[in-house]
Amino acid sequence: MDVIENLRALEDLDNETAVIIIQLALDDLNQLFQEDQGTAQQITNSEARRALERRGDELQRLLRRRGGAPLATAGRSGSASTLPAQEPVQPQAEQDESNQTVVSERNSTSTYRIPGAWPSDEGSSQLQSQVREILRAVPQLMCHICMDEFDLTDGLTLSCGHHCCRDCLNEIYRGATADESRYPPRCCASQSIPLEQSRPLLEAQVFREFVDKQGEWETRNRVYCSNRNCGAFIRPVNIRGRDARCTSCRTRTCAECKKATHAASVPCATDEELRGALNVLERNRWRRCKGCRNGIERTYGCNHMV
């Protein structure tokens, strides 16, 4: 007798092969409801029915992630089904069902092997045995950061192929918020984690703080409030010419010299020093960085400046 398995081997398969396997699993699930009328009529237990439907939903999500077209699954409204009408569910069971089925979609390469329809002569006992297998089957992935296992709906499979659980993902975003050297959030050195992919798993406060800091980290020539008791980042939208207005303490700062604002007709206190520094740059054939405006010298490579 087949049992449900977590097919971790799908991680090493190409999309076309993985889609075929997932579609076959969905076909088996449909066959379970449709092939034998007598057996299907025995699936009246609401918990078992919901478990089977959840497995179908998970397979459909995996199929969409792999680029396959969703298939109609028996047992759902709007699709062919041999199941009888479901008995009314008690309020508490209804609430449990809602909590279990409303889950965020995740990138994952795990799936199930759903057994086909059971021979009718084996009767209800084998059906209940298979349903128990379904209820016990919880897909697990191992987080490559903390090495703990997590449900496929409680983490991400990143573009680099590594798995990341919810807790570690939130820690990555906290680090990227507090330390610019850890921005953007990433698993591998060259693989950043898209915010839209992470959003469903991030805590509300972690998400808000990261989005607020993201604007600062992505601004090249930053201006901070000249008030030493404040020092808040002034967003470009609040800068008009040389006048930068702090939204936290209302202090006005000169966007050029980064000190307290002054009349446009009055040169910045650093203008003379700047002119002297520019003369030094010119004599040595150095250039100014287009981002931070500091003087730079080419030590190797081409003349292309980035």
mmCIF file of C-alpha atoms in Angstrom:
data_model
loop_
_atom_site.group_PDB
_atom_site.id
_atom_site.type_symbol
_atom_site.label_atom_id
_atom_site.label_comp_id
_atom_site.label_asym_id
_atom_site.label_seq_id
_atom_site.Cartn_x
_atom_site.Cartn_y
_atom_site.Cartn_z
ATOM 1 C CA MET A 1 0.000 0.000 0.000
ATOM 2 C CA ASP A 2 1.332 3.405 -0.941
ATOM 3 C CA VAL A 3 1.875 6.014 1.765
ATOM 4 C CA ILE A 4 2.177 9.756 1.494
ATOM 5 C CA GLU A 5 5.763 10.927 1.189
ATOM 6 C CA ASN A 6 7.506 14.263 1.289
ATOM 7 C CA LEU A 7 9.275 14.247 -2.093
ATOM 8 C CA ARG A 8 12.360 16.274 -1.313
ATOM 9 C CA ALA A 9 13.821 14.867 -4.531
ATOM 10 C CA LEU A 10 11.712 17.429 -6.432
ATOM 11 C CA GLU A 11 14.266 20.054 -5.417
ATOM 12 C CA ASP A 12 16.732 18.542 -7.888
ATOM 13 C CA LEU A 13 14.273 18.219 -10.766
ATOM 14 C CA ASP A 14 13.651 20.618 -13.605
ATOM 15 C CA ASN A 15 10.283 22.397 -13.784
ATOM 16 C CA GLU A 16 8.878 20.215 -16.560
ATOM 17 C CA THR A 17 9.530 16.980 -14.664
ATOM 18 C CA ALA A 18 8.290 18.412 -11.362
ATOM 19 C CA VAL A 19 5.053 19.622 -12.987
ATOM 20 C CA ILE A 20 4.404 16.145 -14.389
ATOM 21 C CA ILE A 21 4.887 14.564 -10.946
ATOM 22 C CA ILE A 22 2.594 17.074 -9.243
ATOM 23 C CA GLN A 23 -0.085 16.620 -11.908
ATOM 24 C CA LEU A 24 0.063 12.856 -11.474
ATOM 25 C CA ALA A 25 -0.413 13.314 -7.728
ATOM 26 C CA LEU A 26 -3.463 15.488 -8.382
ATOM 27 C CA ASP A 27 -4.817 12.870 -10.783
ATOM 28 C CA ASP A 28 -4.464 10.271 -8.040
ATOM 29 C CA LEU A 29 -6.326 12.503 -5.612
ATOM 30 C CA ASN A 30 -9.167 12.997 -8.099
ATOM 31 C CA GLN A 31 -9.260 9.274 -8.734
ATOM 32 C CA LEU A 32 -9.664 8.695 -5.014
ATOM 33 C CA PHE A 33 -13.010 10.504 -5.116
ATOM 34 C CA GLN A 34 -14.221 9.458 -8.547
ATOM 35 C CA GLU A 35 -13.161 5.907 -9.367
ATOM 36 C CA ASP A 36 -15.177 3.946 -6.859
ATOM 37 C CA GLN A 37 -18.577 5.301 -5.903
ATOM 38 C CA GLY A 38 -18.984 2.979 -2.950
ATOM 39 C CA THR A 39 -15.651 3.926 -1.398
ATOM 40 C CA ALA A 40 -16.085 7.639 -2.005
ATOM 41 C CA GLN A 41 -19.461 7.591 -0.285
ATOM 42 C CA GLN A 42 -17.698 6.515 2.907
ATOM 43 C CA ILE A 43 -15.691 9.765 3.102
ATOM 44 C CA THR A 44 -18.198 11.562 5.265
ATOM 45 C CA ASN A 45 -15.993 12.508 8.180
ATOM 46 C CA SER A 46 -15.536 16.292 7.932
ATOM 47 C CA GLU A 47 -11.988 16.179 9.315
ATOM 48 C CA ALA A 48 -10.901 13.604 6.732
ATOM 49 C CA ARG A 49 -12.627 15.503 3.940
ATOM 50 C CA ARG A 50 -10.900 18.749 4.888
ATOM 51 C CA ALA A 51 -7.531 16.987 5.103
ATOM 52 C CA LEU A 52 -7.905 15.621 1.585
ATOM 53 C CA GLU A 53 -8.991 19.002 0.254
ATOM 54 C CA ARG A 54 -6.056 20.749 1.949
ATOM 55 C CA ARG A 55 -3.657 18.322 0.309
ATOM 56 C CA GLY A 56 -5.246 19.139 -3.033
ATOM 57 C CA ASP A 57 -4.845 22.866 -2.347
ATOM 58 C CA GLU A 58 -1.175 22.412 -1.464
ATOM 59 C CA LEU A 59 -0.568 20.452 -4.654
ATOM 60 C CA GLN A 60 -2.288 23.175 -6.684
ATOM 61 C CA ARG A 61 -0.067 25.835 -5.094
ATOM 62 C CA LEU A 62 3.046 23.810 -5.828
ATOM 63 C CA LEU A 63 1.863 23.353 -9.403
ATOM 64 C CA ARG A 64 1.388 27.104 -9.864
ATOM 65 C CA ARG A 65 4.816 27.792 -8.367
ATOM 66 C CA ARG A 66 6.342 25.379 -10.881
ATOM 67 C CA GLY A 67 4.564 27.052 -13.791
ATOM 68 C CA GLY A 68 1.887 24.420 -14.437
ATOM 69 C CA ALA A 69 -1.794 25.126 -15.069
ATOM 70 C CA PRO A 70 -4.071 24.464 -12.041
ATOM 71 C CA LEU A 71 -6.275 21.387 -12.354
ATOM 72 C CA ALA A 72 -9.805 20.827 -11.106
ATOM 73 C CA THR A 73 -9.739 18.800 -7.914
ATOM 74 C CA ALA A 74 -12.605 16.519 -7.001
ATOM 75 C CA GLY A 75 -14.379 17.306 -3.788
ATOM 76 C CA ARG A 76 -14.417 21.088 -4.417
ATOM 77 C CA SER A 77 -17.328 23.176 -5.581
ATOM 78 C CA GLY A 78 -17.222 23.794 -9.318
ATOM 79 C CA SER A 79 -15.482 20.506 -10.118
ATOM 80 C CA ALA A 80 -16.721 17.023 -10.795
ATOM 81 C CA SER A 81 -17.136 15.169 -7.550
ATOM 82 C CA THR A 82 -18.674 11.927 -6.367
ATOM 83 C CA LEU A 83 -18.830 13.065 -2.771
ATOM 84 C CA PRO A 84 -22.176 13.511 -1.041
ATOM 85 C CA ALA A 85 -23.191 16.887 0.333
ATOM 86 C CA GLN A 86 -21.127 17.737 3.374
ATOM 87 C CA GLU A 87 -22.903 17.783 6.702
ATOM 88 C CA PRO A 88 -23.045 21.140 8.526
ATOM 89 C CA VAL A 89 -19.880 21.863 10.462
ATOM 90 C CA GLN A 90 -20.017 23.048 14.040
ATOM 91 C CA PRO A 91 -18.851 26.661 14.626
ATOM 92 C CA GLN A 92 -15.640 25.615 16.381
ATOM 93 C CA ALA A 93 -14.751 23.131 13.669
ATOM 94 C CA GLU A 94 -15.558 25.786 11.107
ATOM 95 C CA GLN A 95 -13.145 28.156 12.821
ATOM 96 C CA ASP A 96 -10.437 25.473 12.959
ATOM 97 C CA GLU A 97 -10.908 24.781 9.262
ATOM 98 C CA SER A 98 -10.544 28.471 8.451
ATOM 99 C CA ASN A 99 -7.386 28.767 10.511
ATOM 100 C CA GLN A 100 -5.898 25.730 8.824
ATOM 101 C CA THR A 101 -6.780 26.559 5.245
ATOM 102 C CA VAL A 102 -6.040 30.298 5.168
ATOM 103 C CA VAL A 103 -2.269 30.106 4.746
ATOM 104 C CA SER A 104 0.196 32.193 2.783
ATOM 105 C CA GLU A 105 1.529 30.786 -0.460
ATOM 106 C CA ARG A 106 5.219 29.981 -0.336
ATOM 107 C CA ASN A 107 7.923 29.017 -2.804
ATOM 108 C CA SER A 108 8.625 25.369 -2.056
ATOM 109 C CA THR A 109 9.852 22.288 -3.801
ATOM 110 C CA SER A 110 8.214 19.735 -1.473
ATOM 111 C CA THR A 111 5.051 17.866 -2.390
ATOM 112 C CA TYR A 112 3.058 14.719 -1.607
ATOM 113 C CA ARG A 113 2.511 11.386 -3.253
ATOM 114 C CA ILE A 114 -1.239 10.856 -3.048
ATOM 115 C CA PRO A 115 -2.341 7.194 -3.336
ATOM 116 C CA GLY A 116 -4.892 6.220 -5.963
ATOM 117 C CA ALA A 117 -8.426 4.991 -5.289
ATOM 118 C CA TRP A 118 -8.553 1.988 -3.032
ATOM 119 C CA PRO A 119 -10.148 -1.307 -4.137
ATOM 120 C CA SER A 120 -13.756 -1.350 -3.016
ATOM 121 C CA ASP A 121 -13.488 -4.835 -1.518
ATOM 122 C CA GLU A 122 -11.084 -3.626 1.131
ATOM 123 C CA GLY A 123 -13.810 -1.442 2.547
ATOM 124 C CA SER A 124 -13.764 1.269 5.145
ATOM 125 C CA SER A 125 -10.808 0.106 7.262
ATOM 126 C CA GLN A 126 -8.250 0.739 4.534
ATOM 127 C CA LEU A 127 -9.890 4.084 3.753
ATOM 128 C CA GLN A 128 -9.557 5.188 7.359
ATOM 129 C CA SER A 129 -5.949 3.986 7.426
ATOM 130 C CA GLN A 130 -5.126 6.105 4.388
ATOM 131 C CA VAL A 131 -6.917 9.113 5.849
ATOM 132 C CA ARG A 132 -4.834 8.782 9.022
ATOM 133 C CA GLU A 133 -1.715 8.802 6.844
ATOM 134 C CA ILE A 134 -2.950 12.030 5.267
ATOM 135 C CA LEU A 135 -3.632 13.631 8.634
ATOM 136 C CA ARG A 136 -0.149 12.732 9.868
ATOM 137 C CA ALA A 137 1.627 13.907 6.719
ATOM 138 C CA VAL A 138 3.145 17.331 7.382
ATOM 139 C CA PRO A 139 5.800 18.460 4.889
ATOM 140 C CA GLN A 140 9.019 19.601 6.535
ATOM 141 C CA LEU A 141 11.970 21.565 5.206
ATOM 142 C CA MET A 142 15.254 22.216 6.994
ATOM 143 C CA CYS A 143 16.263 25.834 7.509
ATOM 144 C CA HIS A 144 19.807 26.333 6.222
ATOM 145 C CA ILE A 145 20.446 28.995 8.883
ATOM 146 C CA CYS A 146 19.283 27.495 12.194
ATOM 147 C CA MET A 147 19.072 23.876 10.890
ATOM 148 C CA ASP A 148 15.613 23.442 12.434
ATOM 149 C CA GLU A 149 12.768 21.918 10.451
ATOM 150 C CA PHE A 150 9.662 23.922 9.549
ATOM 151 C CA ASP A 151 6.391 23.436 7.679
ATOM 152 C CA LEU A 152 6.465 24.424 4.015
ATOM 153 C CA THR A 153 3.920 27.184 4.770
ATOM 154 C CA ASP A 154 6.088 28.628 7.554
ATOM 155 C CA GLY A 155 9.155 29.661 5.577
ATOM 156 C CA LEU A 156 10.623 30.325 2.147
ATOM 157 C CA THR A 157 12.616 28.503 -0.467
ATOM 158 C CA LEU A 158 14.899 31.214 -1.826
ATOM 159 C CA SER A 159 16.139 31.685 -5.366
ATOM 160 C CA CYS A 160 19.529 30.301 -4.343
ATOM 161 C CA GLY A 161 17.821 27.031 -3.370
ATOM 162 C CA HIS A 162 18.272 27.467 0.387
ATOM 163 C CA HIS A 163 15.371 27.179 2.818
ATOM 164 C CA CYS A 164 14.712 29.833 5.471
ATOM 165 C CA CYS A 165 12.235 29.567 8.346
ATOM 166 C CA ARG A 166 10.027 32.406 9.575
ATOM 167 C CA ASP A 167 12.161 33.265 12.636
ATOM 168 C CA CYS A 168 15.425 33.424 10.694
ATOM 169 C CA LEU A 169 13.802 35.483 7.950
ATOM 170 C CA ASN A 170 12.707 38.087 10.497
ATOM 171 C CA GLU A 171 16.224 38.157 11.947
ATOM 172 C CA ILE A 172 17.668 38.768 8.478
ATOM 173 C CA TYR A 173 15.388 41.768 8.022
ATOM 174 C CA ARG A 174 16.159 43.122 11.498
ATOM 175 C CA GLY A 175 19.858 42.948 10.675
ATOM 176 C CA ALA A 176 19.349 44.700 7.339
ATOM 177 C CA THR A 177 17.433 47.444 9.149
ATOM 178 C CA ALA A 178 20.054 48.023 11.829
ATOM 179 C CA ASP A 179 23.225 47.601 9.755
ATOM 180 C CA GLU A 180 23.672 49.015 6.246
ATOM 181 C CA SER A 181 26.390 46.468 5.485
ATOM 182 C CA ARG A 182 23.708 43.775 5.756
ATOM 183 C CA TYR A 183 21.410 45.511 3.294
ATOM 184 C CA PRO A 184 19.734 44.333 1.134
ATOM 185 C CA PRO A 185 18.468 41.267 3.025
ATOM 186 C CA ARG A 186 20.152 38.204 1.589
ATOM 187 C CA CYS A 187 20.924 34.586 2.195
ATOM 188 C CA CYS A 188 23.955 34.105 -0.035
ATOM 189 C CA ALA A 189 26.363 36.939 -0.818
ATOM 190 C CA SER A 190 24.850 37.528 -4.247
ATOM 191 C CA GLN A 191 21.231 36.531 -3.646
ATOM 192 C CA SER A 192 18.959 39.201 -2.184
ATOM 193 C CA ILE A 193 15.536 38.267 -0.798
ATOM 194 C CA PRO A 194 12.620 40.105 -2.476
ATOM 195 C CA LEU A 195 10.434 41.994 -0.025
ATOM 196 C CA GLU A 196 7.229 40.953 -1.799
ATOM 197 C CA GLN A 197 8.174 37.313 -1.284
ATOM 198 C CA SER A 198 8.997 37.841 2.397
ATOM 199 C CA ARG A 199 6.110 40.129 3.381
ATOM 200 C CA PRO A 200 3.600 37.401 4.430
ATOM 201 C CA LEU A 201 6.116 35.995 6.931
ATOM 202 C CA LEU A 202 7.415 39.246 8.430
ATOM 203 C CA GLU A 203 6.200 40.584 11.751
ATOM 204 C CA ALA A 204 4.306 43.870 11.384
ATOM 205 C CA GLN A 205 6.906 45.878 13.325
ATOM 206 C CA VAL A 206 9.824 44.308 11.448
ATOM 207 C CA PHE A 207 8.160 45.153 8.138
ATOM 208 C CA ARG A 208 7.413 48.787 9.101
ATOM 209 C CA GLU A 209 10.907 49.466 10.422
ATOM 210 C CA PHE A 210 12.542 47.892 7.383
ATOM 211 C CA VAL A 211 10.459 49.866 4.877
ATOM 212 C CA ASP A 212 11.232 53.069 6.787
ATOM 213 C CA LYS A 213 14.975 52.344 6.749
ATOM 214 C CA GLN A 214 14.975 51.141 3.152
ATOM 215 C CA GLY A 215 14.523 54.687 1.859
ATOM 216 C CA GLU A 216 17.577 55.834 3.813
ATOM 217 C CA TRP A 217 19.839 52.982 2.720
ATOM 218 C CA GLU A 218 18.963 53.547 -0.944
ATOM 219 C CA THR A 219 19.647 57.305 -0.886
ATOM 220 C CA ARG A 220 23.153 58.139 -2.097
ATOM 221 C CA ASN A 221 23.784 61.718 -0.977
ATOM 222 C CA ARG A 222 22.063 61.624 2.393
ATOM 223 C CA VAL A 223 21.191 64.592 4.529
ATOM 224 C CA TYR A 224 20.729 64.236 8.274
ATOM 225 C CA CYS A 225 19.220 66.770 10.622
ATOM 226 C CA SER A 226 21.828 69.265 11.845
ATOM 227 C CA ASN A 227 20.191 69.296 15.289
ATOM 228 C CA ARG A 228 22.570 67.192 17.382
ATOM 229 C CA ASN A 229 19.701 66.088 19.607
ATOM 230 C CA CYS A 230 17.869 64.725 16.586
ATOM 231 C CA GLY A 231 20.093 63.633 13.694
ATOM 232 C CA ALA A 232 17.169 62.067 11.822
ATOM 233 C CA PHE A 233 17.464 61.178 8.167
ATOM 234 C CA ILE A 234 15.826 63.792 5.930
ATOM 235 C CA ARG A 235 14.152 62.219 2.940
ATOM 236 C CA PRO A 236 14.796 63.717 -0.513
ATOM 237 C CA VAL A 237 11.101 64.612 -0.789
ATOM 238 C CA ASN A 238 11.633 67.079 2.089
ATOM 239 C CA ILE A 239 14.578 68.839 0.418
ATOM 240 C CA ARG A 240 14.085 71.895 -1.789
ATOM 241 C CA GLY A 241 17.322 73.142 -3.257
ATOM 242 C CA ARG A 242 19.631 73.613 -0.281
ATOM 243 C CA ASP A 243 16.798 73.707 2.244
ATOM 244 C CA ALA A 244 16.232 70.370 3.988
ATOM 245 C CA ARG A 245 13.410 70.220 6.532
ATOM 246 C CA CYS A 246 13.444 67.641 9.309
ATOM 247 C CA THR A 247 9.974 66.169 9.871
ATOM 248 C CA SER A 248 10.916 65.025 13.374
ATOM 249 C CA CYS A 249 12.059 68.261 15.037
ATOM 250 C CA ARG A 250 11.306 70.816 12.273
ATOM 251 C CA THR A 251 14.945 71.929 12.129
ATOM 252 C CA ARG A 252 16.144 73.228 8.759
ATOM 253 C CA THR A 253 19.486 71.990 7.440
ATOM 254 C CA CYS A 254 21.626 73.054 4.488
ATOM 255 C CA ALA A 255 21.697 70.138 2.065
ATOM 256 C CA GLU A 256 25.140 71.198 0.785
ATOM 257 C CA CYS A 257 27.244 71.704 3.894
ATOM 258 C CA LYS A 258 24.963 69.575 6.144
ATOM 259 C CA LYS A 259 24.965 72.298 8.805
ATOM 260 C CA ALA A 260 22.231 74.629 10.018
ATOM 261 C CA THR A 261 20.465 76.328 7.129
ATOM 262 C CA HIS A 262 21.587 79.744 5.957
ATOM 263 C CA ALA A 263 20.580 82.223 3.269
ATOM 264 C CA ALA A 264 21.241 81.121 -0.286
ATOM 265 C CA SER A 265 23.330 84.252 -0.827
ATOM 266 C CA VAL A 266 25.645 83.230 2.003
ATOM 267 C CA PRO A 267 28.246 80.668 0.922
ATOM 268 C CA CYS A 268 28.569 77.500 2.949
ATOM 269 C CA ALA A 269 31.293 77.626 5.585
ATOM 270 C CA THR A 270 33.031 74.777 3.786
ATOM 271 C CA ASP A 271 32.987 76.383 0.321
ATOM 272 C CA GLU A 272 36.573 77.652 0.581
ATOM 273 C CA GLU A 273 37.788 74.291 1.841
ATOM 274 C CA LEU A 274 35.885 72.553 -0.935
ATOM 275 C CA ARG A 275 37.453 74.715 -3.611
ATOM 276 C CA GLY A 276 40.895 73.928 -2.223
ATOM 277 C CA ALA A 277 40.132 70.204 -2.216
ATOM 278 C CA LEU A 278 38.851 70.360 -5.801
ATOM 279 C CA ASN A 279 42.081 72.033 -6.877
ATOM 280 C CA VAL A 280 44.041 69.174 -5.334
ATOM 281 C CA LEU A 281 41.842 66.646 -7.156
ATOM 282 C CA GLU A 282 42.357 68.419 -10.455
ATOM 283 C CA ARG A 283 46.142 68.629 -10.088
ATOM 284 C CA ASN A 284 46.362 64.912 -9.374
ATOM 285 C CA ARG A 285 43.824 64.013 -12.053
ATOM 286 C CA TRP A 286 41.548 62.475 -9.464
ATOM 287 C CA ARG A 287 37.784 62.370 -9.732
ATOM 288 C CA ARG A 288 34.792 62.775 -7.438
ATOM 289 C CA CYS A 289 32.536 59.823 -6.748
ATOM 290 C CA LYS A 290 29.108 60.420 -8.267
ATOM 291 C CA GLY A 291 27.473 58.912 -5.214
ATOM 292 C CA CYS A 292 29.213 60.199 -2.079
ATOM 293 C CA ARG A 293 31.153 63.019 -3.843
ATOM 294 C CA ASN A 294 34.435 62.062 -2.174
ATOM 295 C CA GLY A 295 37.703 62.165 -4.085
ATOM 296 C CA ILE A 296 38.762 58.862 -5.610
ATOM 297 C CA GLU A 297 41.824 57.581 -7.468
ATOM 298 C CA ARG A 298 41.905 54.697 -9.916
ATOM 299 C CA THR A 299 44.375 52.041 -8.797
ATOM 300 C CA TYR A 300 43.510 49.361 -11.372
ATOM 301 C CA GLY A 301 40.881 48.434 -13.923
ATOM 302 C CA CYS A 302 39.231 50.491 -16.627
ATOM 303 C CA ASN A 303 38.221 54.151 -16.493
ATOM 304 C CA HIS A 304 34.532 53.301 -16.099
ATOM 305 C CA MET A 305 33.193 54.834 -12.880
ATOM 306 C CA VAL A 306 30.314 53.141 -11.056
#
